[in-house]
XYZ file of C-alpha atoms in Angstrom:
336
model
C 21.797 0.765 -16.350
C 18.195 -0.301 -16.908
C 15.670 1.271 -14.588
C 13.869 -0.936 -12.095
C 10.385 -2.229 -12.826
C 9.465 -1.776 -9.172
C 7.641 1.549 -8.812
C 6.028 2.250 -5.438
C 5.362 5.988 -5.800
C 3.523 7.866 -8.541
C 1.795 11.226 -8.753
C -1.312 11.374 -10.927
C -3.900 13.942 -11.984
C -7.460 12.634 -11.704
C -10.564 14.370 -13.004
C -14.105 13.045 -12.814
C -16.851 13.815 -15.326
C -19.395 16.636 -15.235
C -22.981 15.638 -14.571
C -25.265 15.990 -17.584
C -27.894 18.771 -17.518
C -31.573 17.998 -17.039
C -33.912 18.641 -19.952
C -36.587 21.370 -20.162
C -38.869 19.555 -22.571
C -42.636 19.380 -23.053
C -44.679 16.520 -24.377
C -45.556 17.089 -28.027
C -47.985 14.652 -29.674
C -50.760 14.824 -32.211
C -54.105 15.656 -30.632
C -52.352 16.655 -27.358
C -52.603 20.424 -27.305
C -51.057 21.100 -23.905
C -48.565 18.346 -23.166
C -46.981 18.556 -19.762
C -43.293 18.710 -18.922
C -41.397 15.504 -19.669
C -37.741 16.551 -19.595
C -35.487 13.723 -18.426
C -32.600 13.813 -15.942
C -28.974 14.200 -16.903
C -26.546 11.324 -16.524
C -23.943 11.086 -13.784
C -20.373 12.033 -14.598
C -17.831 9.226 -14.558
C -15.898 8.418 -11.369
C -12.177 7.728 -11.118
C -11.943 4.494 -9.106
C -9.060 2.592 -7.523
C -9.493 -1.196 -7.568
C -7.334 -3.665 -5.668
C -5.756 -6.328 -7.877
C -3.678 -9.088 -6.305
C -1.973 -9.724 -9.653
C -0.238 -6.337 -9.484
C 2.780 -5.712 -7.267
C 3.988 -2.356 -8.605
C 2.593 0.990 -9.803
C 4.710 1.064 -12.959
C 1.619 0.862 -15.210
C 0.578 4.315 -13.932
C 4.013 5.887 -14.227
C 3.414 6.935 -17.842
C -0.385 7.425 -17.588
C -0.511 10.213 -15.065
C -3.562 12.036 -16.419
C -6.804 10.151 -15.802
C -9.998 11.913 -16.954
C -13.445 10.313 -16.784
C -16.258 10.949 -19.239
C -18.996 13.574 -18.777
C -22.595 12.507 -18.293
C -25.007 13.148 -21.137
C -27.965 15.519 -20.894
C -31.532 14.315 -20.430
C -34.097 14.476 -23.238
C -37.836 14.319 -23.835
C -40.189 11.551 -22.780
C -38.397 11.537 -19.428
C -35.370 9.956 -21.074
C -32.407 9.750 -18.704
C -29.037 10.840 -20.078
C -26.298 8.217 -20.252
C -23.861 8.104 -17.350
C -20.269 8.950 -18.138
C -17.855 6.017 -18.287
C -15.889 5.451 -15.104
C -12.123 5.086 -15.142
C -10.999 2.103 -13.059
C -7.330 2.014 -12.074
C -6.065 -1.397 -10.944
C -3.523 -1.019 -8.162
C -1.573 -3.503 -6.018
C -2.841 -4.336 -2.556
C -1.455 -1.956 0.026
C -1.807 1.179 -2.133
C -2.512 4.435 -0.290
C -3.784 7.540 -2.105
C -2.989 10.964 -0.628
C -3.947 14.478 -1.606
C -0.767 15.863 -3.169
C -1.243 19.307 -1.629
C -2.311 18.459 1.921
C -0.820 14.973 2.315
C -4.150 13.758 3.705
C -5.001 10.097 3.053
C -8.108 9.950 0.856
C -8.213 6.245 -0.023
C -6.602 2.946 0.952
C -6.811 -0.341 -0.933
C -5.940 -3.540 0.952
C -8.210 -6.261 -0.488
C -8.459 -7.942 -3.869
C -11.426 -6.528 -5.809
C -11.951 -3.662 -3.363
C -13.082 -0.492 -5.146
C -12.630 3.014 -3.751
C -13.794 6.185 -5.500
C -10.855 8.584 -5.773
C -12.816 11.469 -7.369
C -16.590 11.331 -7.642
C -18.413 12.266 -10.830
C -20.922 15.107 -10.745
C -24.588 14.181 -10.321
C -26.873 14.706 -13.273
C -29.358 17.573 -13.160
C -33.113 16.965 -12.739
C -35.410 17.423 -15.715
C -38.275 19.925 -15.657
C -40.934 17.258 -14.980
C -39.646 17.097 -11.379
C -40.628 20.730 -10.816
C -44.301 20.632 -11.868
C -46.748 21.708 -9.162
C -50.443 22.458 -8.928
C -49.733 26.142 -9.456
C -46.900 25.753 -11.966
C -47.829 22.995 -14.362
C -45.429 24.059 -17.104
C -42.013 24.741 -15.519
C -39.531 25.880 -18.129
C -36.444 25.278 -16.052
C -34.334 22.278 -15.120
C -31.176 21.660 -13.131
C -27.678 21.826 -14.571
C -25.417 18.899 -13.777
C -22.955 19.086 -10.894
C -19.401 20.019 -11.922
C -16.559 17.521 -11.972
C -13.936 17.136 -9.262
C -10.206 17.154 -9.924
C -6.898 17.080 -8.140
C -3.362 15.755 -7.961
C -2.891 12.615 -5.912
C 0.119 10.670 -4.704
C -0.194 6.885 -4.835
C 2.149 5.051 -2.475
C 2.558 1.309 -2.232
C 3.113 -0.242 1.182
C 3.993 -3.891 0.636
C 1.612 -6.345 2.310
C 3.588 -9.059 4.086
C 3.337 -10.987 7.342
C 6.997 -10.735 8.338
C 9.318 -7.837 7.550
C 13.106 -8.159 7.696
C 14.788 -5.210 9.424
C 18.539 -4.708 9.459
C 21.528 -2.757 8.282
C 22.844 -3.283 4.739
C 24.598 -6.631 4.314
C 22.997 -8.197 7.397
C 21.988 -11.325 5.453
C 18.329 -10.478 4.843
C 18.317 -11.393 1.159
C 20.241 -14.591 1.818
C 17.685 -15.685 4.414
C 14.781 -14.941 2.052
C 16.429 -16.987 -0.711
C 16.880 -19.946 1.679
C 13.406 -20.052 3.240
C 11.419 -19.257 0.059
C 11.576 -19.553 -3.710
C 12.415 -15.848 -4.068
C 15.678 -15.043 -5.845
C 16.802 -11.627 -4.604
C 20.125 -10.182 -5.682
C 22.869 -11.190 -3.245
C 26.347 -9.635 -3.153
C 29.019 -8.666 -0.644
C 28.414 -4.908 -0.617
C 25.981 -2.496 0.979
C 22.597 -1.708 -0.598
C 22.594 -4.771 -2.831
C 18.817 -4.767 -2.346
C 17.277 -1.650 -3.876
C 13.649 -2.743 -3.913
C 11.450 -4.919 -1.690
C 11.424 -8.642 -2.394
C 8.599 -10.927 -1.319
C 8.755 -14.656 -0.697
C 6.276 -17.268 0.508
C 7.710 -19.267 3.408
C 6.262 -22.749 3.912
C 6.117 -24.181 7.423
C 4.717 -27.372 8.920
C 1.282 -28.827 8.115
C 0.930 -26.923 4.835
C 0.930 -23.496 6.460
C 2.752 -20.552 4.919
C 3.361 -16.841 5.388
C 4.748 -13.960 3.322
C 8.174 -12.524 4.143
C 9.395 -9.153 2.845
C 13.039 -8.181 2.430
C 13.446 -4.400 2.181
C 16.617 -2.376 1.505
C 18.882 -1.971 4.510
C 18.307 0.791 7.040
C 21.118 3.090 8.175
C 21.268 5.548 11.053
C 19.352 8.676 10.038
C 17.113 6.839 7.578
C 14.010 8.530 9.049
C 15.549 11.862 7.946
C 16.188 10.606 4.423
C 19.751 9.286 4.739
C 20.667 6.297 2.597
C 17.526 5.176 0.815
C 15.689 6.955 3.636
C 11.986 6.829 4.227
C 11.275 5.536 0.726
C 11.163 1.947 1.967
C 10.520 2.383 5.687
C 6.817 2.659 4.891
C 6.789 -0.937 3.653
C 7.431 -2.123 7.217
C 4.220 -0.432 8.409
C 2.111 -3.243 6.906
C 4.014 -6.143 8.483
C 2.547 -8.008 11.448
C 5.917 -9.199 12.778
C 9.357 -7.604 12.488
C 12.445 -9.824 12.356
C 15.529 -7.811 13.295
C 18.672 -9.249 11.731
C 22.157 -8.427 13.028
C 25.298 -10.302 11.941
C 27.350 -12.157 14.556
C 30.501 -10.229 13.581
C 28.884 -6.905 14.501
C 30.942 -4.714 16.837
C 27.992 -4.246 19.198
C 24.791 -6.218 18.628
C 22.782 -4.349 21.264
C 23.852 -0.936 19.918
C 22.861 -1.911 16.368
C 19.492 -3.140 17.582
C 18.940 0.129 19.451
C 19.773 2.171 16.344
C 17.355 0.161 14.200
C 14.632 0.446 16.815
C 15.164 4.191 17.109
C 14.862 4.664 13.338
C 11.492 2.918 13.381
C 10.409 4.969 16.399
C 11.382 8.244 14.726
C 9.590 7.300 11.518
C 6.386 5.996 13.135
C 6.124 5.269 16.882
C 3.285 2.809 16.229
C 5.817 0.394 14.707
C 7.062 -0.378 18.188
C 3.710 -2.009 18.954
C 4.467 -4.823 16.506
C 5.812 -8.207 17.620
C 9.613 -8.355 17.331
C 12.158 -11.144 17.056
C 15.941 -10.992 16.800
C 18.085 -13.217 14.572
C 21.863 -13.210 14.952
C 22.998 -14.083 11.423
C 26.235 -15.673 10.197
C 26.421 -17.595 13.493
C 28.255 -20.508 11.877
C 31.469 -18.532 12.474
C 30.933 -18.585 16.259
C 32.274 -21.183 18.686
C 30.489 -22.112 21.921
C 32.405 -19.555 23.999
C 31.583 -16.641 21.676
C 27.960 -17.753 21.402
C 27.588 -17.866 25.174
C 29.169 -14.408 25.505
C 26.755 -12.914 22.997
C 23.870 -14.681 24.704
C 24.736 -13.024 28.047
C 25.098 -9.648 26.297
C 21.657 -9.955 24.717
C 19.865 -11.215 27.808
C 21.213 -8.419 30.021
C 20.342 -5.584 27.606
C 17.384 -3.511 28.783
C 15.995 -2.908 25.280
C 16.042 -6.633 24.478
C 14.126 -7.818 27.525
C 11.306 -10.129 26.427
C 12.465 -10.180 22.785
C 12.915 -13.787 21.517
C 16.220 -14.386 19.727
C 17.951 -17.111 17.722
C 21.448 -17.704 16.402
C 21.095 -18.633 12.729
C 23.133 -19.202 9.603
C 21.354 -19.147 6.255
C 24.339 -20.655 4.459
C 24.861 -23.512 6.943
C 21.155 -23.966 7.643
C 21.693 -23.399 11.362
C 18.371 -23.073 13.245
C 16.480 -22.055 10.083
C 13.634 -24.502 10.758
C 13.388 -23.253 14.343
C 13.232 -19.671 13.069
C 10.371 -20.460 10.685
C 8.444 -22.253 13.417
C 8.986 -19.365 15.842
C 7.800 -16.827 13.264
C 4.714 -18.908 12.503
C 3.807 -19.229 16.194
C 4.234 -15.456 16.638
C 1.961 -14.792 13.651
C -0.604 -17.205 15.053
C -0.583 -15.274 18.332
C -1.165 -12.048 16.398
């Protein structure tokens, strides 16, 4: 089976350039018997830079280029000539990329805007030439500074998808079907668990020319925060979403229990996720009659964990309340 083109995790080695040494040079010209010091400064070593690029949506271009080494700065020379700076290495990354130190796990850089540049490893500064060190009592210094050494390290680049609305639900809850109905996205849809193995993004158009971005991520199962199922690999994509749309099918054995499990997985992974706006969509509601709908409505409205959470009964296939859902999501985003 062909491997996916969606890569949201890579580990790279980055090394900046050494700073060039300063020059210990003296002016030498005809008829100038005692020329003073004129050694130039060394050039700066090249940086390794991350640059946000909205045209990228995956880190696959770095998967096979894991060693990134910038150029050293050149040494200074006579006549106060400055050495050339080493060439920087600029790595284009998708928006939402986070760089972490591979050893400590500490976040060292975060790229969220198109064109934003962040230095991952800084090149060494060039050394000063000997003309900087002349004084009234030492008019012929024969020393200069060496350049600063390079920096290096292993870094983990993680992509957290940038979207306005994230779809949260168990496998086969109808997330991909909804995305295909409300946007031009064409995610894989099938009647088995974990059909979606990578995030899918779609632009949802609402009234008056407005639009927002919706993200469909692989289904969550109980224990996902501990690595079960696809685990935490895709939970991080929800961290960037402004609004979370919980999706539970109408034929679920216990809608409230499923919601509680999903909420607990987010809480265990990152408690701050519970601060996001939440909505609940009961999918596949075209199979319900009025009596069943009313029973589920009472069940939802009396559940403690669902107090104050807006909900809708929808059907992506039948188009039931899809327009209302888009309008509700847009109003929630506007409030945010």
